[in-house]
Coordinates of C-alpha atoms in Angstrom, one line a residue:
K1 CA -18.7 -22.3 7.9
E2 CA -20.7 -20.0 6.3
Y3 CA -20.0 -17.4 8.7
Y4 CA -16.4 -17.6 8.3
E5 CA -16.9 -17.8 4.2
Y6 CA -18.9 -14.7 4.5
L7 CA -16.2 -12.7 6.6
V8 CA -13.9 -14.0 4.1
N9 CA -15.8 -12.5 1.1
L10 CA -16.6 -9.4 3.2
N11 CA -13.0 -8.8 4.1
T12 CA -11.3 -9.6 0.8
G13 CA -13.8 -8.0 -1.3
T14 CA -14.1 -11.1 -3.6
S15 CA -17.0 -13.0 -4.6
Y16 CA -15.7 -16.5 -5.1
K17 CA -18.6 -18.9 -4.3
D18 CA -16.5 -20.6 -1.6
I19 CA -12.8 -20.9 0.0
P20 CA -11.3 -23.5 -2.2
S21 CA -12.3 -21.3 -5.0
L22 CA -10.4 -18.2 -3.8
K23 CA -7.7 -20.5 -2.5
Q24 CA -7.4 -21.6 -6.2
A25 CA -7.4 -18.4 -8.0
V26 CA -4.6 -17.1 -5.3
H27 CA -2.7 -20.1 -6.2
S28 CA -3.4 -19.6 -9.7
R29 CA -2.1 -16.0 -9.7
M30 CA 1.0 -16.9 -7.4
A31 CA 1.9 -19.6 -10.2
K32 CA 1.6 -17.1 -13.0
D33 CA 3.8 -14.4 -11.3
L34 CA 6.3 -16.9 -10.3
T35 CA 6.3 -18.3 -14.1
E36 CA 6.9 -14.4 -15.2
A37 CA 9.7 -14.1 -12.8
A38 CA 11.2 -17.3 -13.9
R39 CA 11.0 -16.1 -17.4
Y40 CA 12.7 -13.2 -16.5
L41 CA 15.6 -14.8 -14.5
N42 CA 16.1 -17.2 -17.8
E43 CA 16.5 -14.5 -19.7
D44 CA 19.1 -12.7 -17.4
P45 CA 20.1 -14.9 -14.6
A46 CA 22.0 -11.8 -13.0
L47 CA 18.5 -10.2 -12.4
A48 CA 18.5 -12.3 -9.2
Y49 CA 21.8 -10.7 -7.7
Q50 CA 21.1 -7.5 -8.9
A51 CA 17.7 -7.8 -6.9
A52 CA 19.3 -9.0 -3.8
D53 CA 22.0 -6.6 -3.6
Y54 CA 19.7 -3.4 -4.9
R55 CA 19.9 -0.5 -2.5
F56 CA 17.8 3.0 -2.9
S57 CA 19.8 5.9 -2.9
L58 CA 17.3 8.1 -0.7
T59 CA 17.2 7.1 2.6
D60 CA 15.3 10.2 4.0
P61 CA 11.3 9.6 4.3
E62 CA 10.7 13.2 3.3
A63 CA 13.1 13.1 0.2
I64 CA 11.6 9.7 -0.8
L65 CA 8.2 11.1 -0.5
A66 CA 9.1 14.0 -2.7
D67 CA 11.1 11.6 -5.1
L68 CA 7.9 9.3 -5.5
E69 CA 5.5 12.3 -6.0
A70 CA 7.9 13.6 -8.8
Q71 CA 7.8 10.2 -10.6
C72 CA 3.9 9.7 -10.3
Q73 CA 3.4 12.9 -12.1
E74 CA 3.0 11.3 -15.3
D75 CA 0.8 8.4 -14.4
F76 CA -1.7 10.0 -11.7
P77 CA -3.5 13.2 -11.4
P78 CA -2.1 15.6 -8.8
I79 CA -4.0 15.8 -5.3
G80 CA -3.4 19.3 -4.6
D81 CA -2.1 20.9 -1.4
Y82 CA -1.5 18.4 1.5
E83 CA 0.7 18.3 4.3
C84 CA 2.5 14.9 5.3
H85 CA 4.3 14.6 9.0
I86 CA 6.9 11.7 9.2
K87 CA 6.9 10.5 12.5
A88 CA 8.6 8.0 14.6
V89 CA 6.7 5.3 16.3
P90 CA 7.1 5.6 20.1
K91 CA 9.6 3.2 21.6
A92 CA 7.0 1.5 23.8
L93 CA 4.9 0.3 20.9
E94 CA 7.7 -0.7 18.2
S95 CA 7.6 -4.3 19.1
I96 CA 3.8 -4.6 18.5
L97 CA 3.3 -2.4 15.5
S98 CA 4.0 -2.9 11.7
P99 CA 7.1 -1.4 10.0
A100 CA 5.2 1.9 8.9
F101 CA 1.3 3.1 8.7
Y102 CA -0.5 5.8 7.2
L103 CA -2.9 7.1 9.9
T104 CA -6.1 7.9 8.1
V105 CA -7.1 11.8 8.6
P106 CA -9.8 13.2 10.0
I107 CA -12.8 14.1 7.7
D108 CA -12.6 17.6 8.6
R109 CA -8.9 17.9 8.1
P110 CA -7.9 16.0 5.3
Q111 CA -4.8 17.8 4.3
D112 CA -3.1 16.8 7.7
N113 CA -1.2 13.5 6.7
S114 CA 0.8 11.5 9.0
I115 CA 2.8 8.6 8.2
Y116 CA 4.3 6.6 11.1
I117 CA 7.7 4.6 10.9
N118 CA 8.8 2.0 13.1
N119 CA 12.4 2.1 13.8
G120 CA 12.5 -0.6 15.9
S121 CA 11.4 -2.9 12.9
T122 CA 14.3 -5.0 11.8
D123 CA 13.5 -4.2 8.0
A124 CA 12.4 -0.6 8.3
A125 CA 15.6 0.9 7.0
Q126 CA 16.1 -1.7 4.1
Q127 CA 12.7 -1.3 3.1
L128 CA 12.0 2.4 3.6
Y129 CA 11.4 3.6 0.1
T130 CA 9.2 0.6 -0.9
T131 CA 7.2 1.5 2.5
M132 CA 7.1 5.1 1.8
A133 CA 5.5 4.0 -1.5
H134 CA 3.0 1.7 0.0
E135 CA 2.1 4.2 2.9
G136 CA 2.6 7.6 0.8
Y137 CA 2.9 7.9 -2.7
P138 CA 1.3 6.6 -4.7
G139 CA -0.2 4.5 -1.7
H140 CA -2.5 5.0 1.1
M141 CA -1.9 9.0 1.7
Y142 CA -2.4 9.5 -2.1
Q143 CA -5.7 7.3 -2.2
T144 CA -7.3 8.9 0.5
Q145 CA -6.4 12.3 -1.0
Y146 CA -7.7 11.5 -4.2
F147 CA -11.0 10.1 -2.9
T148 CA -11.4 12.9 -0.8
A149 CA -11.1 15.4 -3.6
Q150 CA -13.8 13.5 -5.5
D151 CA -16.8 15.1 -3.8
V152 CA -18.1 12.2 -2.5
C153 CA -20.9 11.7 0.0
N154 CA -19.2 12.0 3.8
L155 CA -20.7 8.5 4.7
R156 CA -18.3 7.1 2.2
K157 CA -15.5 8.5 3.6
L158 CA -16.5 7.1 7.0
L159 CA -16.8 3.4 5.7
D160 CA -14.2 1.0 5.8
F161 CA -13.3 -1.2 3.2
T162 CA -9.5 -3.2 3.9
S163 CA -9.8 -5.1 0.8
Y164 CA -10.1 -1.8 -1.4
I165 CA -7.7 0.0 0.7
E166 CA -5.0 -2.4 0.8
G167 CA -5.6 -3.5 -3.0
W168 CA -5.1 0.0 -3.9
A169 CA -1.6 0.0 -2.3
T170 CA -0.7 -3.3 -3.5
Y171 CA -1.8 -2.5 -6.8
V172 CA -0.1 0.7 -7.3
E173 CA 3.4 -1.0 -6.1
Y174 CA 3.1 -3.0 -9.5

């Protein structure tokens, strides 16, 4: 039990004393978020229909990435020159891979970024805009490029902290 609690703390980046404390924190946050959503819906019930029927006008991944980058100029520092290649997940792997993912760049080629889109995913096209925000700008790609530009020790570039990486991408969506 202690080992698995250690793994939870290690992989979530939390310091809760035990699993029940972590669960309570998650439940409290969910209740707060649901209360806030209910407040908005009480003020304007049409929001539920608008949210359910909303479609982004951009559907091309490169155009989406450019749009997201332009929107981020006001809130995020520029990351300089970079390349981002949008690639399709091979058909043979579509059934086992997520709807999209950012492929971490080699340490000696930080400007070469790739985002893979799983066209076999049932929701890939419908959620492409938000997926590109999560994977690209201001998500994982931006985070990686920004971090690399900070002139940190190369050892830090090799270490993997899932909660930090996913936490960043989730945080910037809000």
